[in-house]
XYZ file of C-alpha atoms in Angstrom:
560
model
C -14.512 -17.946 13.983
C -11.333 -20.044 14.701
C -8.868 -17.126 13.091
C -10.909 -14.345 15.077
C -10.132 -16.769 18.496
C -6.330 -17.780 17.487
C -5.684 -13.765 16.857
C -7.279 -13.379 20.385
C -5.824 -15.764 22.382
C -2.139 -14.516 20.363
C -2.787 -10.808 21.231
C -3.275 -11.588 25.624
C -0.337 -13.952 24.899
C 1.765 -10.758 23.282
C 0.345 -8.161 25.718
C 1.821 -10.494 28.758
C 4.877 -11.182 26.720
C 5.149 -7.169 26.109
C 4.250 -6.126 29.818
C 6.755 -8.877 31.364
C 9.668 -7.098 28.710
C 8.588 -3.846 29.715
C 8.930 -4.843 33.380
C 12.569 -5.384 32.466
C 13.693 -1.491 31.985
C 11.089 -0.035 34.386
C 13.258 2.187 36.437
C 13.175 5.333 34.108
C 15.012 6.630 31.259
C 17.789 5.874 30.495
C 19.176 8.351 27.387
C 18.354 11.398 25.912
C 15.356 11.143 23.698
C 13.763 8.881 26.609
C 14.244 12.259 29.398
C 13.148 14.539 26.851
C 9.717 12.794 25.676
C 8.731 11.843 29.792
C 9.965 15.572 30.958
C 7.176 16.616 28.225
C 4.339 14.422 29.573
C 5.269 15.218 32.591
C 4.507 18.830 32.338
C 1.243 17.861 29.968
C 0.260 15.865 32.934
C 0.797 19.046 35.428
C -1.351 21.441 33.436
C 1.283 23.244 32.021
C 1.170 22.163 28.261
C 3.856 21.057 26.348
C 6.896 22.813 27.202
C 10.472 22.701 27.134
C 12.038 23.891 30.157
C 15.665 23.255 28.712
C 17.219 23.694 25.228
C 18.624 20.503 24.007
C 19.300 21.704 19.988
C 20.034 24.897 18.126
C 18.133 24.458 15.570
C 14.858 26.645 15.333
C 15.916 27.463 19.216
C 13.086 30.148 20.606
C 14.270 33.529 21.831
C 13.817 32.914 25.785
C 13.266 29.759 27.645
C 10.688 27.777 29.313
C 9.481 27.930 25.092
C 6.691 25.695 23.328
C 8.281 22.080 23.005
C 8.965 19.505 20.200
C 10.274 21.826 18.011
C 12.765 19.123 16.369
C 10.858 16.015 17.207
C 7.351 15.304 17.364
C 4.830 14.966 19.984
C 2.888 11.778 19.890
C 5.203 10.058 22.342
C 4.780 12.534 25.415
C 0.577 12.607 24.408
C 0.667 8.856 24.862
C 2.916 9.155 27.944
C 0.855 11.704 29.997
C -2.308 9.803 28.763
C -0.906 6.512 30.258
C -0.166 8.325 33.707
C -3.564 10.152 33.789
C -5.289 6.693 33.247
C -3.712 5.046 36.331
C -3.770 8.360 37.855
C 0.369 7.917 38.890
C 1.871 11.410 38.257
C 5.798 11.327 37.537
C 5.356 7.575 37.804
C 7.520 6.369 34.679
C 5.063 2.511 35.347
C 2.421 4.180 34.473
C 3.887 6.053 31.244
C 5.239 2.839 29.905
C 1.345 1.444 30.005
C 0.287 2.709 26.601
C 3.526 1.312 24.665
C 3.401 -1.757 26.260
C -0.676 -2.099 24.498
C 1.544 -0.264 21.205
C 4.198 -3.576 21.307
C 1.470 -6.270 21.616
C -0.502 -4.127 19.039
C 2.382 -4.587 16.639
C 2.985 -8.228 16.941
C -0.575 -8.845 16.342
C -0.280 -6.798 13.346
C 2.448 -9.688 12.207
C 0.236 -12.116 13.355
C -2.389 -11.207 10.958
C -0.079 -10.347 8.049
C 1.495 -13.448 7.871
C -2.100 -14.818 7.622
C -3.186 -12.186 4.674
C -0.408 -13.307 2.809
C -1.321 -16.630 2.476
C 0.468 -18.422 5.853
C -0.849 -20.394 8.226
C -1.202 -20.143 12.059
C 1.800 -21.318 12.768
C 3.803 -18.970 10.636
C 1.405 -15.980 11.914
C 2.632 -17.185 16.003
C 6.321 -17.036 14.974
C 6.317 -13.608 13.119
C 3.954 -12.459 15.791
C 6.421 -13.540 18.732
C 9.277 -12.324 16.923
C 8.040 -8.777 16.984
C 7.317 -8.513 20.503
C 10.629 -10.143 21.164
C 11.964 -7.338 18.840
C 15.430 -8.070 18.981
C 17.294 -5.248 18.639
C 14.217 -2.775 19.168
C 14.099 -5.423 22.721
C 15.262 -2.758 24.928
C 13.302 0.017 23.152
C 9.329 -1.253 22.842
C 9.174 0.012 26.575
C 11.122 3.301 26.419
C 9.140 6.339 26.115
C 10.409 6.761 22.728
C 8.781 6.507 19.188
C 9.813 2.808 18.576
C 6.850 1.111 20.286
C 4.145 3.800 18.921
C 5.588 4.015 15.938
C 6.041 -0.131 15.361
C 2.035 0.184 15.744
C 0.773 3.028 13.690
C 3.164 2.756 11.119
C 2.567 -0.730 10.203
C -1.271 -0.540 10.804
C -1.070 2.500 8.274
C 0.893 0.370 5.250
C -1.750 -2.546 6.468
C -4.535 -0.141 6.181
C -2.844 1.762 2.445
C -2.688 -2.210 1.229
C -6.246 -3.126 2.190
C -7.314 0.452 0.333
C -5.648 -0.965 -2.596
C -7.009 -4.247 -3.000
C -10.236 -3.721 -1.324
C -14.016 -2.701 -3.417
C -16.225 -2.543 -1.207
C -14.455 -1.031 1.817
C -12.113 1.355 0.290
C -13.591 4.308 1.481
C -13.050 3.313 5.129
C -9.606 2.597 4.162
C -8.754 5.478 2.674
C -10.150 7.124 5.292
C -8.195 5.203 7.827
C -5.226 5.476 5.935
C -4.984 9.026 5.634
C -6.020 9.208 9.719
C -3.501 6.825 10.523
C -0.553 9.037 8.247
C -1.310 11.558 10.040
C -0.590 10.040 13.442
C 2.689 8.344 11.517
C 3.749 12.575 11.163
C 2.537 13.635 14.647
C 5.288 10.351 16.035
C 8.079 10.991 13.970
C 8.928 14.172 11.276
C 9.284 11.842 8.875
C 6.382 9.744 9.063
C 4.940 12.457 6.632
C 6.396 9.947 4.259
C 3.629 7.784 5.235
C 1.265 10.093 3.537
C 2.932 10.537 0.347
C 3.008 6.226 0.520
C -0.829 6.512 0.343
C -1.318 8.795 -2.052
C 0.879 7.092 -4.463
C -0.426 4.063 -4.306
C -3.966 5.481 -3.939
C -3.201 6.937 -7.645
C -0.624 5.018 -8.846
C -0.616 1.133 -7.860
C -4.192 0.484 -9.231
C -4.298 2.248 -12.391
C -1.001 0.388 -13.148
C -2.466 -3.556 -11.736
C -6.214 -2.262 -12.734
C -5.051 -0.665 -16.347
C -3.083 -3.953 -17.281
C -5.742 -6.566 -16.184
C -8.265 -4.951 -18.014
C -6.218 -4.191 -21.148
C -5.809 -8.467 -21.012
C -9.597 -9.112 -19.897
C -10.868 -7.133 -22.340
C -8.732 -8.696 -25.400
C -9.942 -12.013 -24.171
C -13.550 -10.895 -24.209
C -13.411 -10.152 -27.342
C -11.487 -13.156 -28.822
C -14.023 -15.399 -27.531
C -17.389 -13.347 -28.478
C -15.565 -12.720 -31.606
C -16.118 -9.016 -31.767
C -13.725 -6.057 -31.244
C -12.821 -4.301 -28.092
C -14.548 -1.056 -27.512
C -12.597 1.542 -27.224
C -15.155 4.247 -26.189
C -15.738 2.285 -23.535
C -12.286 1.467 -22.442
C -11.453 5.224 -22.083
C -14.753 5.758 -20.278
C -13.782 3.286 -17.934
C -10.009 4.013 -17.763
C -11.539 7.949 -16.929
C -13.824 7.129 -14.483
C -11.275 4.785 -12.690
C -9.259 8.158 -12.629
C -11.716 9.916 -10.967
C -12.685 7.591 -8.316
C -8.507 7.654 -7.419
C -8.447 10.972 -7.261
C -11.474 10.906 -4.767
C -9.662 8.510 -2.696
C -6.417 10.582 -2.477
C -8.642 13.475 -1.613
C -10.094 12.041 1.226
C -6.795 10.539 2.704
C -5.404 14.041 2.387
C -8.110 15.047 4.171
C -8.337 12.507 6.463
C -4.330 13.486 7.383
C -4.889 16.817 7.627
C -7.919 16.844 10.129
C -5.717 14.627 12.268
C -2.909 17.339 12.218
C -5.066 20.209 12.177
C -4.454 20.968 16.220
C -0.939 20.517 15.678
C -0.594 22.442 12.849
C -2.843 25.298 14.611
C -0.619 24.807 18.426
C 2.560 25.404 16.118
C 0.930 28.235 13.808
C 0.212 30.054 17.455
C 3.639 29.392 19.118
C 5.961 30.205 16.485
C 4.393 32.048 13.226
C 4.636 28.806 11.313
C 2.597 25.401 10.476
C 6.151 23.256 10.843
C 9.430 24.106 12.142
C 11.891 24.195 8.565
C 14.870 24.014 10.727
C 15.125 20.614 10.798
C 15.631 20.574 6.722
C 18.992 21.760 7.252
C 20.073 18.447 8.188
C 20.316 17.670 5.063
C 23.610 19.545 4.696
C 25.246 18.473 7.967
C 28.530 17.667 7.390
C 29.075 16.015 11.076
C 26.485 14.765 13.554
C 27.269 18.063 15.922
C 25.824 20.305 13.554
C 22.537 19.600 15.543
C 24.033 21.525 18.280
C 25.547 24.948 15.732
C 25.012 28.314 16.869
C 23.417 29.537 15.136
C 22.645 26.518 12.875
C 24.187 27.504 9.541
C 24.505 24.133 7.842
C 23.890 24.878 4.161
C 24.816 24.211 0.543
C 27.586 26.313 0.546
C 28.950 25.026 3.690
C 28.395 21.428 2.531
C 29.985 21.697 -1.038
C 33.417 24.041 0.131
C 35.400 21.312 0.067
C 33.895 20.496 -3.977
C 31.982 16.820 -3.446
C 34.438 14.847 -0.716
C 31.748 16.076 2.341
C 29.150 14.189 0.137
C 30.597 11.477 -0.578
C 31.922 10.706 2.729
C 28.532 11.358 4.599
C 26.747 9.609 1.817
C 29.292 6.499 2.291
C 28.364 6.689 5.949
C 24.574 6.618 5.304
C 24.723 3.740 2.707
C 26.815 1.802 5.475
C 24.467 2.134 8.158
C 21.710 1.060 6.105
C 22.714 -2.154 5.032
C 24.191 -3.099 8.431
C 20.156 -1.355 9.676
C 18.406 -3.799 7.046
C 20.979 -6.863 8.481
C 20.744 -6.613 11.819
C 17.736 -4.436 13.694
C 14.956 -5.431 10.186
C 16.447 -9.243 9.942
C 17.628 -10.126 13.010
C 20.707 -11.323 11.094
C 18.949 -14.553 10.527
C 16.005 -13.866 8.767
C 17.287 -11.161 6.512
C 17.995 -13.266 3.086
C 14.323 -15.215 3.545
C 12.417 -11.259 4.336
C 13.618 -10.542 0.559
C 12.617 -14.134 -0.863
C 9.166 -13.819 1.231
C 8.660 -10.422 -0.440
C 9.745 -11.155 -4.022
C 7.447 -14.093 -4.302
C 4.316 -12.015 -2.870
C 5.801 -8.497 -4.795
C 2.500 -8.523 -6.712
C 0.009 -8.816 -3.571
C -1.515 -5.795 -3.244
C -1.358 -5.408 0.238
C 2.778 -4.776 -0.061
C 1.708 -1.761 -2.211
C 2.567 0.625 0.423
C 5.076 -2.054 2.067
C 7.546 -1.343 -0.987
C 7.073 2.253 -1.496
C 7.680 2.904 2.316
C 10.493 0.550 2.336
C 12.166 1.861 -0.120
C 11.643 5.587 0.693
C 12.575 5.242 4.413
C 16.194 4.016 3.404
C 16.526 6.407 0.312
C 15.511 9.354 2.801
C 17.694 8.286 5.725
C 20.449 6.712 4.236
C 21.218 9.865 1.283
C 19.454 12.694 2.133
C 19.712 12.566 5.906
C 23.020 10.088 6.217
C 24.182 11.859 9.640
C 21.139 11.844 11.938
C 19.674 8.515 10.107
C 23.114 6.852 10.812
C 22.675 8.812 14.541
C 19.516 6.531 14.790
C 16.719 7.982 12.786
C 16.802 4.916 10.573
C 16.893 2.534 13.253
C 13.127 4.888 14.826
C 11.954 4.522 11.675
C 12.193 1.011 10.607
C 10.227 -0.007 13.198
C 7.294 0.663 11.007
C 8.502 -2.126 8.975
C 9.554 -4.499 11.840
C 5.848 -6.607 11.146
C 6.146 -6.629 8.018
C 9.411 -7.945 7.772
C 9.102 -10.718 9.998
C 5.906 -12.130 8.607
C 7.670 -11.795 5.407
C 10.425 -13.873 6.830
C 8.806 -16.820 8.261
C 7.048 -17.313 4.914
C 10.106 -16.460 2.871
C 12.024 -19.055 5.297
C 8.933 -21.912 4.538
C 9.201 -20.819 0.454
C 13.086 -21.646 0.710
C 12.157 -24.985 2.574
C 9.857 -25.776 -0.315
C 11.980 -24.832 -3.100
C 15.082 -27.190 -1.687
C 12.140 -30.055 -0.872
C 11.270 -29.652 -4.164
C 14.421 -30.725 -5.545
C 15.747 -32.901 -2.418
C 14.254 -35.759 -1.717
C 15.892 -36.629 1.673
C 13.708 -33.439 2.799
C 10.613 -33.713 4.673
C 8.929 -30.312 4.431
C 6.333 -31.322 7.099
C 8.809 -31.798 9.518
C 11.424 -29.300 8.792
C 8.982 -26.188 8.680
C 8.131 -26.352 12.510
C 11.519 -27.384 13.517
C 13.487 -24.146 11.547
C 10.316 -22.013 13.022
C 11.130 -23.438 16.505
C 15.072 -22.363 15.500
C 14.318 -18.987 13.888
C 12.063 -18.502 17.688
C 15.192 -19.697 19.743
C 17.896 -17.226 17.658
C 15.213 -14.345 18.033
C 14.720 -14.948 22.154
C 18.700 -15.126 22.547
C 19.174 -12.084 19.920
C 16.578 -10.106 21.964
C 18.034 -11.036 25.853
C 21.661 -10.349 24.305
C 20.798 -6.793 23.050
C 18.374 -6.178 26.727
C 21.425 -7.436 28.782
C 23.930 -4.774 26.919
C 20.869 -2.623 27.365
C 20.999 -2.873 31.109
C 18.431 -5.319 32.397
C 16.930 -3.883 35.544
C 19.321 -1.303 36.191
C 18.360 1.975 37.513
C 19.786 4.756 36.085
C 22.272 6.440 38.088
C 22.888 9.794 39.137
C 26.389 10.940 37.272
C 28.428 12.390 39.985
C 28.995 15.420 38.393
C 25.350 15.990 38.889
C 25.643 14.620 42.721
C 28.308 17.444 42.722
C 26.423 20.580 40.869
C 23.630 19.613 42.946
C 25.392 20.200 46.183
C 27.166 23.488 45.412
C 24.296 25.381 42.842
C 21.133 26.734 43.772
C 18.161 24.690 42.851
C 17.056 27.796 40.004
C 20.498 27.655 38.384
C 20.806 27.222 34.740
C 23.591 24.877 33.436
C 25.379 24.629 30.036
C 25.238 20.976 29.939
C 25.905 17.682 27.483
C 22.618 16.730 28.420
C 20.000 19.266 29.636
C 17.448 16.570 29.404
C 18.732 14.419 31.920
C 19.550 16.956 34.529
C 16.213 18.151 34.410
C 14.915 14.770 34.649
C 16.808 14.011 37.624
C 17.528 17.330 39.436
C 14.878 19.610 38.021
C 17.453 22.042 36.909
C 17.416 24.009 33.536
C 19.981 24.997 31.142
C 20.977 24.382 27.400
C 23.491 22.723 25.152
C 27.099 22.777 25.010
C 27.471 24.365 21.358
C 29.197 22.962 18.932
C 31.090 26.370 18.654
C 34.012 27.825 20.206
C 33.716 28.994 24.527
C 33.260 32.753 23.413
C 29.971 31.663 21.470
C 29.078 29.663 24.509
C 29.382 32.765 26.635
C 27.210 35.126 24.179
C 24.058 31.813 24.219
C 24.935 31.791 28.270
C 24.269 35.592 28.188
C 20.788 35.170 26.120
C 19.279 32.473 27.876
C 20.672 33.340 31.251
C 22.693 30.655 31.618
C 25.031 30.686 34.966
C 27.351 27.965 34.719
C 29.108 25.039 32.304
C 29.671 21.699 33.073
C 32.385 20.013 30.872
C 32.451 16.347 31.711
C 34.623 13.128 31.134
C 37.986 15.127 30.868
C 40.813 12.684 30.287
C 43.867 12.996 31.529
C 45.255 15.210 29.159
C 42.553 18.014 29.602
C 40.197 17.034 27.004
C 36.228 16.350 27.662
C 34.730 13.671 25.750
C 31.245 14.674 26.257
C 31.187 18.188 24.930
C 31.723 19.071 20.994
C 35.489 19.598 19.504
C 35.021 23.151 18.852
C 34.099 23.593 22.512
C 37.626 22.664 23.880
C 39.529 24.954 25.892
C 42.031 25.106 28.470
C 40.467 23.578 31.318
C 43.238 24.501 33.923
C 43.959 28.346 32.293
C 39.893 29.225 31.467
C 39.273 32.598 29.426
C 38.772 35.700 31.888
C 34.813 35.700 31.479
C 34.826 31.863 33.214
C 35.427 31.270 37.106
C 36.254 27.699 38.196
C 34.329 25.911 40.894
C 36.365 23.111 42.433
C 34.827 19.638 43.310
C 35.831 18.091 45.764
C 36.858 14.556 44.409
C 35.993 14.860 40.800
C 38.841 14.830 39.007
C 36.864 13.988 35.413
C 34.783 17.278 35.494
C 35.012 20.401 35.385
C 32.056 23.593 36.364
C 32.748 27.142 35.798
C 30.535 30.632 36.123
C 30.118 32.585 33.687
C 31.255 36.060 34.784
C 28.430 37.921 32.614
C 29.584 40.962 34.246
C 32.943 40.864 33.062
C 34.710 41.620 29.909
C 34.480 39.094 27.350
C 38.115 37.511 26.044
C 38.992 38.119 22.997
């Protein structure tokens, strides 16, 4: 009764903690993945579906626009966004979107909470590791974006909670299994590769018992028959081992299922829109051999691209990959401080069941982001989907940090465990709240997005229905309502044949330096600002010297 109240009275304590962060970067959105998730729930919440109104990527790009959305990412985030505004009944209100992610943050630190006491810690390690991940550090600025972070922090970890209770449960593990596979399935619909989260339960579904369940019973049974004198059965061992083979195949069955019923509307919305269950495009990452790939036209990023220069593209994007993971693990899963004690906390509990899915997860996430997807996991699809493991990693650090403290006690006698373990908590609590208002101040504490002034500008001289060739098609339809696409990552004569398709009127090339080149749009894009090809017509603003917007003359000849 006294762990059911603590875990109460922790999870109002997070939920303030969470809304009062959340209160902190409640002005809107303030990059691109945050405008693209709210401009879907925004037109959920209108009646109009899930749409894109904008192209933002080449990659599996539909033949006309407005076209069915989330065609790259996934749609979880927007679902929980429009749901959040239809509860408090605040259309367009970006409040009132944050409101489910701000339950998803305090749901995640009371996850923590009760890891840290399921492996073995006490209440006060379960209030550090729970305060720790609402303060999120690095993910500080994030839990209240309408991004995957804060949904992800929750379902992710409650699905590797949920896989580990499957494994070392009897009499429940139906439900979890169950659970587990429900709970994968909402891992896939946040993120594309939360699939991994199914293939993490059925692995350990049929793998991690027969291998803990196949060696204690090779050892119990030996025993039992030393001491009744008699020898072990082996009929009965391979009945046992085949039943036991049965029953895991039954449990993987049902958390397929289980996944599969969850993404069954998905699968069926994408099956209807586009002719196919997932959109492949998004494979091709693999062979990216730059981050502006993502924006190719038409994206041709493939093994015979990758390997034309033999294995130097390889090993240079798999250098960058490897790079960004250990400085991910250091800094945004350990907080810098607690990443040594996460890896003593988890070697000393390795065998506990309920890390089965922990290490499997763990391991895959940084495998598949860090070598097969280097570019957009170094882009930040590690850092999105880490914060699965965020929970885990800082119960596992406030216990690692007390095993380290009893190891040195141990062997110091000038150490007095009783009173060093609450003062380095206390520590490890102060280094977390100053990591996390460090990161939130860079972030922009309380600052309201502005309005760039080469939108001020486009704004004043286009017509509201024009479409724009832009770095960020997101944003300007966030804040102006205007459509458009991309800038390509391809030369201005294959911008003018996509402007022709999608009926684009005009491009935008912003943050020109001095010398005539724009930061914000792709290398291959460059082109003579002041001398334009024949098929582009400059529009001068007034007072804008680090932008430039031109028509496309679709009328005219095209330069060769």
């Amino acid at each position: 009764m006294g762990r059911h109240c603590g875990a109460v009275i922790f999870g109002v304590v997070a939920l303030l903690m969470a809304w009062a962060m959340a209160r902190l970067f409640a002005n809107g959105p303030n990059y691109t993945d945050s405008f693209y998730h709210l401009n879907a729930a925004n037109s959920l919440y209108a009646g109009d579906g899930l749409v894109d109104h904008y192209l933002w990527t080449y990659v599996d790009a539909p033949e006309s626009l407005p076209a069915p959305s989330h065609r790259y990412w996934m749609p979880l985030t927007s679902v929980l966004a429009a749901i959040g505004m239809a509860l408090l009944a605040a259309p367009d209100s970006f409040q009132a979107a944050q409101f489910l992610f701000v339950l998803a943050t305090a749901g995640a630190g009371l996850v923590a909470y009760l890891l840290a006491l399921l492996l073995g810690g006490g209440r006060r390690q379960a209030w550090v590791a729970g305060l720790l991940t609402v303060m999120g550090g690095y993910f500080a600025p994030r839990w209240g974006a309408i991004d995957t972070f804060a949904p992800y922090a929750l379902v992710g970890s409650l699905c590797l909670l949920l896989i580990g209770m499957s494994a070392k449960s009897k009499g429940n593990r139906v439900l979890y299994a169950a659970l587990s596979g429900l709970f994968a399935g909402l891992c896939h619909l946040t993120r594309p590769d939360g699939v991994l989260m199914l293939f993490t339960a059925l692995l350990v579904s049929l793998w991690g018992p027969a291998m803990r369940s196949r060696g204690r019973s090779a050892a119990a049974k030996r025993l039992a028959a030393l001491t009744q004198n008699r020898k072990p059965s082996r009929r009965t061992s391979d009945a046992a081992y085949v039943d036991r083979g049965w029953n895991r195949g039954v449990y993987a069955a049902l958390i397929l299922t289980c996944y599969i019923l969850t993404m069954f509307p998905w699968f069926l919305g994408n099956l209807n829109a586009t002719g196919a269950v997932l959109p492949e495009g998004g494979l091709r990452a693999i062979w990216f051999q730059e981050y502006d790939d993502l924006f190719n036209y038409p994206n041709d990023a493939s093994p015979r691209n990758f390997f034309a220069d033999g294995l130097e593209t390889l090993a240079r994007t798999r250098a960058i990959g490897i790079a960004n993971g250990l400085g991910t693990f250091v800094a945004v899963e350990g907080g810098i401080v607690l990443a040594p004690f996460m890896l003593i906390g988890l070697w000393r509990r390795r065998r506990n069941p309920l890390l089965g899915g922990f290490w499997f997860y763990a391991i895959g996430i940084h495998l598949l982001m860090c070598l097969l997807f280097p570019l957009p996991g170094y882009r930040g699809g590690l850092f999105h989907a880490v914060s699965a493991l965020f929970p885990f990693w800082m119960a596992l650090g406030v216990l690692g940090l007390d095993d380290a403290i009893n190891w040195i006690g141990k062997r110091s006698e000038s150490w007095n465990r009783g009173h060093t373990k609450p003062l380095y908590s206390m520590t490890v609590l102060i280094v977390g709240a100053s990591l996390s208002l460090v990161i939130a101040d860079r972030a922009g504490i309380d600052q309201e997005p502005p309005l760039p002034a080469a939108y001020a500008a486009i704004h004043s001289v286009l017509p509201a229905d024009a479409r724009v060739m832009i770095n960020d098609p997101a944003r300007l339809y966030y804040q102006l309502g205007m459509t458009g696409v991309s800038l390509p990552n391809e030369s201005i004569d294959v911008a003018f044949e996509i402007a022709a398709k999608y009926d684009v009127g005009y491009i935008l090339m912003e943050n020109v330096t001095d010398d005539g080149f724009a930061r914000a749009a792709p290398r291959k894009l460059q082109f003579d600002l002041d001398d334009p090809p024949r098929f582009l017509r400059q529009i001068l603003l007034e007072d804008l010297p680090h932008a430039g917007l031109y028509e496309f003359l679709h009328d005219s000849p095209k330069a060769s």
